[in-house]
Coordinates of C-alpha atoms and ligand atoms in Angstrom, one line a residue:
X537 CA 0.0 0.0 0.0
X538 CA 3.0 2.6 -0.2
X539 CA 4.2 3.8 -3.5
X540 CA 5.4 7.4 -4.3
X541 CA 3.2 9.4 -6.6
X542 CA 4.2 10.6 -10.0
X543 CA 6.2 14.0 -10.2
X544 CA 3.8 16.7 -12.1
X545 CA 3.9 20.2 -11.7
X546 CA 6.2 23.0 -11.3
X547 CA 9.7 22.4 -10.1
X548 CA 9.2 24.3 -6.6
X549 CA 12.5 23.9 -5.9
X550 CA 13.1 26.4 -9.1
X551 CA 10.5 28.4 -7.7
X552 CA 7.3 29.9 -8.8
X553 CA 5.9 33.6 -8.7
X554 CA 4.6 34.9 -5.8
X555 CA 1.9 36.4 -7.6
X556 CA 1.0 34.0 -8.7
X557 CA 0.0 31.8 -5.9
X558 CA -3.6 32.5 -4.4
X559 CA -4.3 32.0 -0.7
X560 CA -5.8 28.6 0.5
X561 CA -4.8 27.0 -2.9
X562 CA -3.2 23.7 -3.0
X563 CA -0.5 24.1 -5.7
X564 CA 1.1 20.6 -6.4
X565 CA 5.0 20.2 -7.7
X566 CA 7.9 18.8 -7.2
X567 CA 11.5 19.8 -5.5
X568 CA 14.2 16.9 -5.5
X569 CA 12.6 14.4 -6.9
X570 CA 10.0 14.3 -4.2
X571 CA 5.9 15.3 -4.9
X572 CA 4.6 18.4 -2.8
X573 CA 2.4 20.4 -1.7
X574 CA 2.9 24.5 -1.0
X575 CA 0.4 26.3 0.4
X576 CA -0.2 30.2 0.8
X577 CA -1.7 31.4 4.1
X578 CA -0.9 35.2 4.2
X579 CA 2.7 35.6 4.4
X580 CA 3.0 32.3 5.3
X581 CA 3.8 28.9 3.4
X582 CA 4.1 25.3 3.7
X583 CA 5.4 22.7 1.6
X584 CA 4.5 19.5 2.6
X585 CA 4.6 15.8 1.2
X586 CA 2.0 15.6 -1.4
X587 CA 1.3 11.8 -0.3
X588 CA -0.5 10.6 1.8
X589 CA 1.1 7.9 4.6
X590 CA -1.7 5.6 4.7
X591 CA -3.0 4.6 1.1
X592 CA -0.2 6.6 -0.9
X593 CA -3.5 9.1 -1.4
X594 CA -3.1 12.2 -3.6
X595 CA -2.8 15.2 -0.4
X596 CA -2.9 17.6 -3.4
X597 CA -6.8 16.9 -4.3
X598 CA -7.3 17.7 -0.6
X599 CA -8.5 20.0 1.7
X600 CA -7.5 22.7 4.2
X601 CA -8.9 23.0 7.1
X602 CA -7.7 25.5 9.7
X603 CA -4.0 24.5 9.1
X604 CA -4.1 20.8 8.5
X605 CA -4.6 18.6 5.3
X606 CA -6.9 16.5 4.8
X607 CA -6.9 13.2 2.3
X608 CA -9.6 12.6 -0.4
X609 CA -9.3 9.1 0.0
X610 CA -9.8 8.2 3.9
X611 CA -9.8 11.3 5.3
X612 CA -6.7 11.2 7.3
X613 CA -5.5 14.5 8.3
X614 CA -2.1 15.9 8.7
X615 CA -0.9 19.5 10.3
X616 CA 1.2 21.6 8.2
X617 CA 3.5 23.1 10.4
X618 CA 5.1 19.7 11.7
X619 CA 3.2 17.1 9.0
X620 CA 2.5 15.3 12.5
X621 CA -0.6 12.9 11.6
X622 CA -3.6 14.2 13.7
X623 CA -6.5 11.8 12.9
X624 CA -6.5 8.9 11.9
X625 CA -6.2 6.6 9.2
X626 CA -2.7 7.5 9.0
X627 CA 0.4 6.9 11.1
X628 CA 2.8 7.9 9.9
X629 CA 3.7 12.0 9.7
X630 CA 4.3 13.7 6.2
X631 CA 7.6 15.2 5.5
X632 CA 7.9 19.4 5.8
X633 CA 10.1 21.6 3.6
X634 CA 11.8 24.4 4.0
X635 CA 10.7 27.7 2.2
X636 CA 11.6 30.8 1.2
X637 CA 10.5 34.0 -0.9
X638 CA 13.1 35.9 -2.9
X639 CA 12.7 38.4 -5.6
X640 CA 9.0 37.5 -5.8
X641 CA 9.6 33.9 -5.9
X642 CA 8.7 31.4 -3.7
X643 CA 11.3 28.5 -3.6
X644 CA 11.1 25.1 -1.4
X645 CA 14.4 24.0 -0.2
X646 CA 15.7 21.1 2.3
X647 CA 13.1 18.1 4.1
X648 CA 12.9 19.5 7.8
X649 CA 13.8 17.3 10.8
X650 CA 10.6 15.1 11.5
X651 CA 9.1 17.0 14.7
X652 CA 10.1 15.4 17.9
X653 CA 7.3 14.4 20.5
X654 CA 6.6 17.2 22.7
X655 CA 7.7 17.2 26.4
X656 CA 4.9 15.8 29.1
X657 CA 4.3 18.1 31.5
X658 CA 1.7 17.7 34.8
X659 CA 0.9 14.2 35.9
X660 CA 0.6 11.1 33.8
X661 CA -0.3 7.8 34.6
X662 CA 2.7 5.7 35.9
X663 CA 1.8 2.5 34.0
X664 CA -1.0 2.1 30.8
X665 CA -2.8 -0.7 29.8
X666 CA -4.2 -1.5 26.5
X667 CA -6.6 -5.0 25.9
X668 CA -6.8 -5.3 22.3
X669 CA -4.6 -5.2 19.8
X670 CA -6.9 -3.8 16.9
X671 CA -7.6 -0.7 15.3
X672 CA -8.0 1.0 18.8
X673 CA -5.5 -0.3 20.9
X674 CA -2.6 0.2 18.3
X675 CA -3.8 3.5 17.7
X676 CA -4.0 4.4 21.2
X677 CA -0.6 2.6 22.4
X678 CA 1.1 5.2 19.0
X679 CA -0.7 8.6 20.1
X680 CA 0.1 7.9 24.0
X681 CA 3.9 7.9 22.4
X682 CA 3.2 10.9 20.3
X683 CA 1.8 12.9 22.5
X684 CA 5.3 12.3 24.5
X685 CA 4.2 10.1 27.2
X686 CA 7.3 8.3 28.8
X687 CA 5.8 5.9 31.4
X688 CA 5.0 1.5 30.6
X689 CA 2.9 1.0 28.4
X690 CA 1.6 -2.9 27.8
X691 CA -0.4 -3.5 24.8
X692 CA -2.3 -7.5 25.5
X693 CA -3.9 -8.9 22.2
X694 CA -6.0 -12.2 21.8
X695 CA -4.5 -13.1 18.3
X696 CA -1.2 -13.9 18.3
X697 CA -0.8 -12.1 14.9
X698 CA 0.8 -8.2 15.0
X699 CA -2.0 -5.7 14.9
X700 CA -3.1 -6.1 10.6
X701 CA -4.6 -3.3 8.3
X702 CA -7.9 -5.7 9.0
X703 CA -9.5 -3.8 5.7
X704 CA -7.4 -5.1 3.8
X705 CA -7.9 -8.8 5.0
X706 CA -11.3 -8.9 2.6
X707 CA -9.9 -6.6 0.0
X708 CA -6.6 -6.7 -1.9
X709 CA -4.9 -9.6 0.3
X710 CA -7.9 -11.5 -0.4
X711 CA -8.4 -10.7 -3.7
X712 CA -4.6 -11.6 -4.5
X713 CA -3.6 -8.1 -5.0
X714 CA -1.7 -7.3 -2.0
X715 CA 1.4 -9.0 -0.1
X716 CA 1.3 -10.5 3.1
X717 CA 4.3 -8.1 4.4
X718 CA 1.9 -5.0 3.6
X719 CA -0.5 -6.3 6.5
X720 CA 0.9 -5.5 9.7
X721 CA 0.4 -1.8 10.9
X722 CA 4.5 -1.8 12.2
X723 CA 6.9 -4.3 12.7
X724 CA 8.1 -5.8 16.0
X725 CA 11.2 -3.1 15.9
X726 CA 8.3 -0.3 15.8
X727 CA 7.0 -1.6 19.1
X728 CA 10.4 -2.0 20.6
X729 CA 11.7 1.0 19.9
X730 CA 8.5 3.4 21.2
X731 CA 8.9 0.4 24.2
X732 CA 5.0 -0.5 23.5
X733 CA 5.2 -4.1 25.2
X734 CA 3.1 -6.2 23.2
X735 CA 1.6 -9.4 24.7
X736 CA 0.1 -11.6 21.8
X737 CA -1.8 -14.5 21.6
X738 CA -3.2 -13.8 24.9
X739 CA -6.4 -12.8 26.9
X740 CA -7.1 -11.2 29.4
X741 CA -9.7 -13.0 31.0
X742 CA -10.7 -10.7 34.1
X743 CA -10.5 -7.1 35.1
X744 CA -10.5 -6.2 39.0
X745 CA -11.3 -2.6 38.5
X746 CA -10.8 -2.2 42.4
X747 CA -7.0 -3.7 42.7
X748 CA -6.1 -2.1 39.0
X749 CA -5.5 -5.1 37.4
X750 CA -6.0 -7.5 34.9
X751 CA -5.6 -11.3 34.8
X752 CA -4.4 -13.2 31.5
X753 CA -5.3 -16.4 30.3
X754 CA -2.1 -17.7 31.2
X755 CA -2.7 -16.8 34.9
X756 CA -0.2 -13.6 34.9
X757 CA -1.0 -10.2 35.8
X758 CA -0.5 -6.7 34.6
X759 CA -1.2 -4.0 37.2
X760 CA -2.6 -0.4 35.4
X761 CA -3.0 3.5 36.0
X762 CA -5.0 3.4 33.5
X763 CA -6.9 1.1 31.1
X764 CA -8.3 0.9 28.0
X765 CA -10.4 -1.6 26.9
X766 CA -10.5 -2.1 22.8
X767 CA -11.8 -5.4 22.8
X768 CA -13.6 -5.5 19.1
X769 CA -16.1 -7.6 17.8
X770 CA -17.0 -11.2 17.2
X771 CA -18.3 -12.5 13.7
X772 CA -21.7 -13.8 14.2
X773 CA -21.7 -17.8 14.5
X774 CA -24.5 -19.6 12.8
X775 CA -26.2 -22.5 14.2
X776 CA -26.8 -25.0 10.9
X777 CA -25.9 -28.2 10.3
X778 CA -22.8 -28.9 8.9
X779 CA -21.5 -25.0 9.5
X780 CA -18.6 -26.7 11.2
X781 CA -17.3 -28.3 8.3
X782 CA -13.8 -27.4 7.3
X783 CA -14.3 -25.9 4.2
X784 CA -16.9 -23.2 6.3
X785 CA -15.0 -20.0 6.9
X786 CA -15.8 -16.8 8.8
X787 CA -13.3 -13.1 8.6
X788 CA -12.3 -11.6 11.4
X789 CA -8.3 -12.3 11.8
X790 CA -5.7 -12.4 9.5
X791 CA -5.5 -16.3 10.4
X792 CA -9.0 -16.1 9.0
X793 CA -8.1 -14.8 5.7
X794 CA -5.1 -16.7 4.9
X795 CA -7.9 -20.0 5.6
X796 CA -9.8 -18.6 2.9
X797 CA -6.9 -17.6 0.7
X798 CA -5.6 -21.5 1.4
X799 CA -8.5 -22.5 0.0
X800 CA -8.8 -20.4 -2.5
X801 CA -6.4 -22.0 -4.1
X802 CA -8.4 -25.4 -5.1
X803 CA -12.0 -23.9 -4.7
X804 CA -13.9 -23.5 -7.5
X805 CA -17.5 -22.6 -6.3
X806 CA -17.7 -20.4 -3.2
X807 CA -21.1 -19.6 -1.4
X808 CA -20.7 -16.2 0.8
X809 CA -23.3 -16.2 3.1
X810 CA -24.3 -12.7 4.0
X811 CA -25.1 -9.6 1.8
X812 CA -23.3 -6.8 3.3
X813 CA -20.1 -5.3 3.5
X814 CA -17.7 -8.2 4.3
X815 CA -19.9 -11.0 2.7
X816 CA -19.7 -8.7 -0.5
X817 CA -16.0 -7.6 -0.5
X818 CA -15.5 -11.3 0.0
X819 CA -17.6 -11.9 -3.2
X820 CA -15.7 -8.9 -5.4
X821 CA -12.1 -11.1 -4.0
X822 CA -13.2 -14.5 -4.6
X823 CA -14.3 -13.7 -8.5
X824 CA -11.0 -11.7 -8.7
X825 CA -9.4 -15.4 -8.0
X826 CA -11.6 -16.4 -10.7
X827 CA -14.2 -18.6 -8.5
X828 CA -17.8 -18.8 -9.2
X829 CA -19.5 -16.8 -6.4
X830 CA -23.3 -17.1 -4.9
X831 CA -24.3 -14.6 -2.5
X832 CA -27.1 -15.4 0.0
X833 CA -28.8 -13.2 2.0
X834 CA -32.4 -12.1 3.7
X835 CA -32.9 -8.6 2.5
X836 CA -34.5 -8.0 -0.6
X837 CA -31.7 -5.2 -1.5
X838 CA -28.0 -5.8 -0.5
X839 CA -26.7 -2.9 2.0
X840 CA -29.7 -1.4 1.8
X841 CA -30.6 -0.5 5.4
X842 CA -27.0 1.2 5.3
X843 CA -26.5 2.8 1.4
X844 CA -30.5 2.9 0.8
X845 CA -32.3 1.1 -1.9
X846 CA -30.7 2.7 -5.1
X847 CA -27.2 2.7 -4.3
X848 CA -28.0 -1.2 -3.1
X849 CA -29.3 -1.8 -6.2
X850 CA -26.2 -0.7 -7.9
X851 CA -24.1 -2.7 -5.7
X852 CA -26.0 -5.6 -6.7
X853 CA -25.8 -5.2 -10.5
X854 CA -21.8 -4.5 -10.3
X855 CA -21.6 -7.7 -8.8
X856 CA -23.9 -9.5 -11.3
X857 CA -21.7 -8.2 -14.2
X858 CA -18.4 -9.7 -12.7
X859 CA -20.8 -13.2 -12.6
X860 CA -22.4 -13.1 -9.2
X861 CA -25.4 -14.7 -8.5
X862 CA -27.7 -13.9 -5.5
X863 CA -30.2 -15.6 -3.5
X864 CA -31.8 -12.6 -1.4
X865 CA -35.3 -13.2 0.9
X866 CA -33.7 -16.5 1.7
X867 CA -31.5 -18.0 4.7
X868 CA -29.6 -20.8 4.7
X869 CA -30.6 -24.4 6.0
X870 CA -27.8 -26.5 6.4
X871 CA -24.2 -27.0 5.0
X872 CA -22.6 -29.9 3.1
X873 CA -19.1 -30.8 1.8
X874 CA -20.4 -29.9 -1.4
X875 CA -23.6 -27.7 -1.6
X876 CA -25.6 -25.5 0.7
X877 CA -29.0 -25.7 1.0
X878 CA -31.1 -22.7 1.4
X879 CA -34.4 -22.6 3.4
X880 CA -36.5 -22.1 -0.2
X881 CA -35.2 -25.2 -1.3
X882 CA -32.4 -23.9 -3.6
X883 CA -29.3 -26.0 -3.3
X884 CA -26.2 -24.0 -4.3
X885 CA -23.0 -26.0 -5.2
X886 CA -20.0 -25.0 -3.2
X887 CA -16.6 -26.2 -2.1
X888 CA -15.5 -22.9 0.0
X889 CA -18.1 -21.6 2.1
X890 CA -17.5 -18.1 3.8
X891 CA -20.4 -16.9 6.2
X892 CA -20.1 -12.6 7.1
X893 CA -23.7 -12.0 8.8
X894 CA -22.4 -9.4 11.4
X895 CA -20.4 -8.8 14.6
X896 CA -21.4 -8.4 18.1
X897 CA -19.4 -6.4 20.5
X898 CA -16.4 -8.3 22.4
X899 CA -18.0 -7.0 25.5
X900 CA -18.3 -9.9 27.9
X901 CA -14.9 -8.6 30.0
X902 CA -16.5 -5.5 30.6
X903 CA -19.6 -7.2 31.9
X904 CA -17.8 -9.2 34.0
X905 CA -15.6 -6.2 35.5
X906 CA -19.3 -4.9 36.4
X907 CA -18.9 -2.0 34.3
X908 CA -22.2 -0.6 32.4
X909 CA -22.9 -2.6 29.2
X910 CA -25.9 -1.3 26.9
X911 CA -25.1 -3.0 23.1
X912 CA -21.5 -2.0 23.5
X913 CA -19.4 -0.8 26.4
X914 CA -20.9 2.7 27.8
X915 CA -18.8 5.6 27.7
X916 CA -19.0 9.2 28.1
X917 CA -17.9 12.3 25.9
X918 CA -14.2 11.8 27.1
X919 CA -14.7 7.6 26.4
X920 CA -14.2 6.9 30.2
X921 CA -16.4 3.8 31.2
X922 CA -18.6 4.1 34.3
X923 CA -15.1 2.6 36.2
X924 CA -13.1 6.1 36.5
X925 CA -9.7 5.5 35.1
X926 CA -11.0 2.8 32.2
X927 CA -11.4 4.0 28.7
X928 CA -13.3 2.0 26.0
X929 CA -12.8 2.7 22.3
X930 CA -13.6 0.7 19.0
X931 CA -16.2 -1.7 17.8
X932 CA -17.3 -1.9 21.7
X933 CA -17.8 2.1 22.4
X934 CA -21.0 3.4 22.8
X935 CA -20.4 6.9 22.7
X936 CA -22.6 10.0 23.3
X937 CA -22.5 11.3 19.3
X938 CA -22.7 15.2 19.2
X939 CA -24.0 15.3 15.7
X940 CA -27.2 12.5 15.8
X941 CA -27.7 13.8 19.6
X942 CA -27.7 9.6 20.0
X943 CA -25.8 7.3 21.7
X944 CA -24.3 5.0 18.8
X945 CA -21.7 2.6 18.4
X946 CA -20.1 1.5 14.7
X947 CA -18.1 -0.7 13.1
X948 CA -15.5 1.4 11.3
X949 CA -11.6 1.4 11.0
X950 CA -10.9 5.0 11.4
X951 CA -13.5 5.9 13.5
X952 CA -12.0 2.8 15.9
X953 CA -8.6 4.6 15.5
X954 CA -9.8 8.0 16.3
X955 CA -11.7 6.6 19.7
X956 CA -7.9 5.0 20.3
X957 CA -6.6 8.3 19.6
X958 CA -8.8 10.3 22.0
X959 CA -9.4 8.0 24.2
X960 CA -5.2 7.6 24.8
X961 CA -5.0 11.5 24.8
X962 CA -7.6 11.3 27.9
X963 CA -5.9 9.5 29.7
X964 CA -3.2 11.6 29.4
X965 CA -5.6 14.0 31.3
X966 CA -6.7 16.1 27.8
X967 CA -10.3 16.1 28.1
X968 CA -10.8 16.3 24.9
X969 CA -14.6 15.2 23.9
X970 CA -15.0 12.7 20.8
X971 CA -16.8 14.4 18.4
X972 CA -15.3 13.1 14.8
X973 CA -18.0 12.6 12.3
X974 CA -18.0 8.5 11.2
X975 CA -16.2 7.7 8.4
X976 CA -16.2 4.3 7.0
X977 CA -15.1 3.1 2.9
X978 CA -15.7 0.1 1.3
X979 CA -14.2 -0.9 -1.9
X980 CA -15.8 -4.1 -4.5
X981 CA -14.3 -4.2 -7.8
X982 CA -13.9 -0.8 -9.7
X983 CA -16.3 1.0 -7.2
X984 CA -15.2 2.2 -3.8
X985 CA -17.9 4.0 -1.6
X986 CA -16.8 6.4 1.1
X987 CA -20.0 7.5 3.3
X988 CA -19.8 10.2 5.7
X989 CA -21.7 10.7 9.1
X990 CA -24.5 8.3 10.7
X991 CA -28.0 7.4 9.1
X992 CA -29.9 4.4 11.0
X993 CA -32.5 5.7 9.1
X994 CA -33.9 8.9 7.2
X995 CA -37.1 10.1 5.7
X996 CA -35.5 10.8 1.8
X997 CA -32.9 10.4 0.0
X998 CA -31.0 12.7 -2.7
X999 CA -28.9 11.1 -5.5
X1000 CA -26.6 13.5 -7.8
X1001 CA -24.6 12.1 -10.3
X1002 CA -24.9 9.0 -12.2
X1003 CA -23.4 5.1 -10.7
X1004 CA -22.6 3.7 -14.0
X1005 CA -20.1 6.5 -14.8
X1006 CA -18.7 5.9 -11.3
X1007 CA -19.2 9.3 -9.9
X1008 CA -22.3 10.2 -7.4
X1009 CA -23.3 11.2 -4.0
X1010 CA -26.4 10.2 -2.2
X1011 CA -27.5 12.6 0.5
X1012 CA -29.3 10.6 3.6
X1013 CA -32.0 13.8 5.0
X1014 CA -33.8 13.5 8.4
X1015 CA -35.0 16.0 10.7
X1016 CA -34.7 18.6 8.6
X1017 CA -31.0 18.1 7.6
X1018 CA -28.3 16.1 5.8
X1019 CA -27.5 12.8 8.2
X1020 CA -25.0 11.1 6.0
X1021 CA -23.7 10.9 2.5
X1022 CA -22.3 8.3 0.9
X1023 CA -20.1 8.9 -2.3
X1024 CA -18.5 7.2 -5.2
X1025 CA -15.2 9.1 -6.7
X1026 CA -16.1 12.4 -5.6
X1027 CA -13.6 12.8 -2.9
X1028 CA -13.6 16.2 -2.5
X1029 CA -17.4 16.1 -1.5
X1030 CA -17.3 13.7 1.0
X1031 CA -14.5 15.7 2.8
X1032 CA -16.1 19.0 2.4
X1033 CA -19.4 17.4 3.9
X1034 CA -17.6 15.8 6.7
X1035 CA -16.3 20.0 7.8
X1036 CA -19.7 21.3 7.1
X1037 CA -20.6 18.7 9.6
X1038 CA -18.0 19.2 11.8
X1039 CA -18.9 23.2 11.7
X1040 CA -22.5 22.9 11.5
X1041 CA -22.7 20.6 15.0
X1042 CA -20.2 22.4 16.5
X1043 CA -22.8 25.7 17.0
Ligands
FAD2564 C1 -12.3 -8.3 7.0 C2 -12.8 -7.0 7.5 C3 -12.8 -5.9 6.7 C4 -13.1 -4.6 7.1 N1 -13.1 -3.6 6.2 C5 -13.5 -2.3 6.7 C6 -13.5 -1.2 5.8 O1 -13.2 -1.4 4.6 N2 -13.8 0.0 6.2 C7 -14.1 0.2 7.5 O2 -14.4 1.3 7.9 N3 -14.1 -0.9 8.4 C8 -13.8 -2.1 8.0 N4 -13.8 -3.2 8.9 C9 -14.2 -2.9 10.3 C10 -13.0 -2.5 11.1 O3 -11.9 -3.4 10.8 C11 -13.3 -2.6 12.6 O4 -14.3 -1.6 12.8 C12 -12.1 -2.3 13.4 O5 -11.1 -3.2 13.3 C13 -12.5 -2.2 14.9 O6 -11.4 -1.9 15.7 P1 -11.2 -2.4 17.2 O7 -9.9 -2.0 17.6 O8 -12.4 -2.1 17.9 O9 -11.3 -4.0 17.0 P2 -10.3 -5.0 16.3 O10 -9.5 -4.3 15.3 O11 -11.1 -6.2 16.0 O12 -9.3 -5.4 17.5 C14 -9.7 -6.1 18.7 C15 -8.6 -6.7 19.3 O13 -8.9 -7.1 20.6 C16 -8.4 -8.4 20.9 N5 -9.2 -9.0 22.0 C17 -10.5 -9.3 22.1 N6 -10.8 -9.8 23.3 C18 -9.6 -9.8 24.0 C19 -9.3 -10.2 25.3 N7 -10.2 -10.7 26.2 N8 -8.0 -10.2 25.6 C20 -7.0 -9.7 24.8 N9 -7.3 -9.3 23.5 C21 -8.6 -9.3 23.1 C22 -8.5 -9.1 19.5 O14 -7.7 -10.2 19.5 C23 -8.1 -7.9 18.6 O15 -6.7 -7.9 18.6 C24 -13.5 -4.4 8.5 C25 -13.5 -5.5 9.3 C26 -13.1 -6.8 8.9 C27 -13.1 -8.0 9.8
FES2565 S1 -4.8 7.2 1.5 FE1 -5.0 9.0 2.7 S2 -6.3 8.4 4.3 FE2 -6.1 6.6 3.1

């Protein structure tokens, strides 16, 4: 997923006329062979890398928002004095140049030093705890080391795996596409060297929120200041006969997906049972391995309580033009080594069987620790739990959301990462109040869908653009304004709809 983009634009390193830069424009160039971006604020300017860590994402189609960058693609966002990366998906900073103004030109010189992590003053905890080594927990165990925070820090994780890009594990690693060594977020150096002490293949089976400490699986203990609970989800199990066969699959871990992959390799007929995201991205990787595909699922329209009945729709014929074939407004009965038979009598032929019909919150530790549990772990506007001094964040927070005036919970990468992030800078003492608007993506075939804010449901719904040419937004309008909007190639949208948001909630 790295890759440098290609060098277009004015040689900044020449220079260009100051006149000729307007403020608040993103000019994109190129000085030593590397792509940037120079911005004009006033009488000041940055030059910055013009690619984005995470996906290699073009920062140049971006946007500006009150000194930081933000990505078309995933909407990570970066600051432009120090190229630090603020919000997640990204990790890793962009680089900063030098530049100057001489004789009405503007000129960008040398790559800046990569900003240190800034000096922790006041109290901190003496000793961190992270359960879960996901989305969250890594991102939190990173920030906590950003933010400069010198003290232990033990990161416990039930899959003995390092913490994986898990989108990727039904997309491009499925599909073939992508490498195994692109999965992991860092490498064991990473974690040695920020001293995160990681603690794999392990459980933690019980937290005594009294005592500070938690109790592993293999009947050790880590003690705790403070804790953070980023637990996940499950997949959904189905109760069917023969669902225990070996050639029955369910993606949640990268051990998961390299199953699948394994038997990718001999299948020839794969029945996905389950209709939205992962069930379909499965679909979209398996036909890219050439296998015959069946979907099953119980909804008349795929993704349709999510994306609304048009844009499901759309999904649906994509999928039938790459050879798909569904079975929707049926379940399945029961599995065999070679077919599955569905509950209107259909039997499908199949040899790889790979079941996606949801997650449920990994919340039974926090149940246990007696902490309070409503369809996720309950937290407040700073993501403590109703223990003071543990933090939840992830698949399992329930969060007060300042934009649906709801409590809600999702199932997103970055908006797990952001939780990690704000929830680590808490309990750092911050205060700082989660209020990012959801972001999630999905990607099937030549069609990737990025959908901004948080729509359980809406009263109409506004399409503009056309799906076939691959370039639309679909507005999601309740309560008199714009809930969500889901987009296909139009970037810039999506991120201008996510600040509007972000400005119009904020009053
Ligand atoms: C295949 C797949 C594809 C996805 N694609 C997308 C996508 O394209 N876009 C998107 O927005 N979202 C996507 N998601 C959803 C996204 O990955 C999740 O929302 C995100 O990973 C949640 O982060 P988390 O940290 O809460 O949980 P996870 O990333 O699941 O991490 C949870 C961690 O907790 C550990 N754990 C659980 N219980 C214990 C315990 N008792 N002791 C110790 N460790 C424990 C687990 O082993 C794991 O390491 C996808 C999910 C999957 C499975
Ligand atoms: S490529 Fe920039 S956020 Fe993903």
């Amino acid at each position: 997923m790295s890759g440098e983009q290609k060098l277009t634009g004015p040689d900044l390193a020449k220079g260009v006329p100051l006149d000729g830069l307007e403020d608040d424009k993103l000019v994109v160039g190129h000085a030593n062979g590397e792509a940037i971006v120079l911005v004009r604020q006033g009488r000041q300017f940055f030059a910055v890398g013009a690619t984005c860590t995470h996906y290699s994402g073009p920062l140049g189609e971006g946007l500006l928002v009150d000194g930081t960058i933000r990505c078309p693609w995933h909407h990570a966002c970066f600051d432009l004095r120090s190229g630090e990366p603020l919000r997640a998906p990204a990790l890793n900073p962009i680089p900063c140049f030098d530049v100057s103004v001489d004789g009405g030109i503007v000129r960008v010189g040398k790559r800046k030093p990569e900003a240190k992590p800034p000096a922790r003053t006041g109290a901190a905890p003496a000793r961190i705890v992270i359960v879960g080594a996901g989305a969250a927990g890594n991102a939190a165990a990173e920030t906590l080391r950003r933010e400069g925070y010198g003290g232990e820090l033990v990161m416990i994780g039930g899959d003995p795996a390092l913490p994986v890009d898990r989108p990727n594990l039904s997309k491009d690693y499925l599909a073939g596409n992508a490498p195994e060594e692109w999965l992991p977020l860092r490498s064991r150096e990473f974690y040695a060297e920020h001293r995160i002490a990681l603690k794999l293949g392990m459980h933690v089976a019980s937290i005594d929120v009294a005592g500070k400490r938690v109790a592993l699986d293999d009947g050790s203990e880590e003690s705790y200041d403070q804790l953070l609970l980023a637990t996940g989800a499950h997949p959904v199990k189905l109760d069917l006969p023969g669902v225990k066969l070996p050639h029955v699959h369910y993606l949640r871990s990268l051990s998961n997906s390299r199953a699948i992959v394994a038997a990718a390799e001999t299948a020839r007929r794969a029945v996905v049972i389950g209709s939205s995201f992962i069930g379909l991205e499965v679909a979209a990787s398996l036909r890219a391995r050439k296998i015959e595909v069946d979907v099953v699922g119980p909804d008349a329209v795929p993704l349709a309580k999510v994306m609304g009945e048009d844009l499901g729709a759309f999904i649906r014929k994509v999928h039938e033009e790459h050879g798909v074939r569904f079975h929707l407004g049926t379940r399945p009965k029961s599995i065999d080594a070679r077919s599955v038979t569905l509950e209107n009598g259909e039997q499908v032929p199949a040899d790889l069987v790979v079941i996606g019909v949801g997650v449920r919150p990994a919340v039974g530790l926090a149940e246990r620790a007696g902490l309070k549990v409503d369809r996720g772990v309950v937290v407040d506007e700073y993501l403590e739990t109703s223990a003071p001094g543990v933090f939840a964040a992830g698949d399992i927070a329930r969060w007060p959301d300042p934009h649906s005036g709801e409590r809600i919970r999702v199932e997103h990468w970055v908006v797990a990462e952001r939780l990690g992030q704000t929830a680590a800078r808490n309990m750092l003492g911050r205060r700082e109040k989660f209020a990012a608007v959801p972001f999630f993506w999905t990607a099937q075939y030549d069609v990737g869908i990025n959908y901004v804010g948080h729509a359980e449901k809406w009263d109409r719904v506004e399409i503009d653009g056309n799906f076939d040419e691959r370039s639309a937004a679909v507005r999601f309008l309740g309560g008199g304004k714009t809930l969500a909007l889901a987009t296909i190639y139009r970037d810039r949208e999506s991120l201008e709809f996510e600040r509007e948001v972000e400005v119009r909630d904020a009053r």
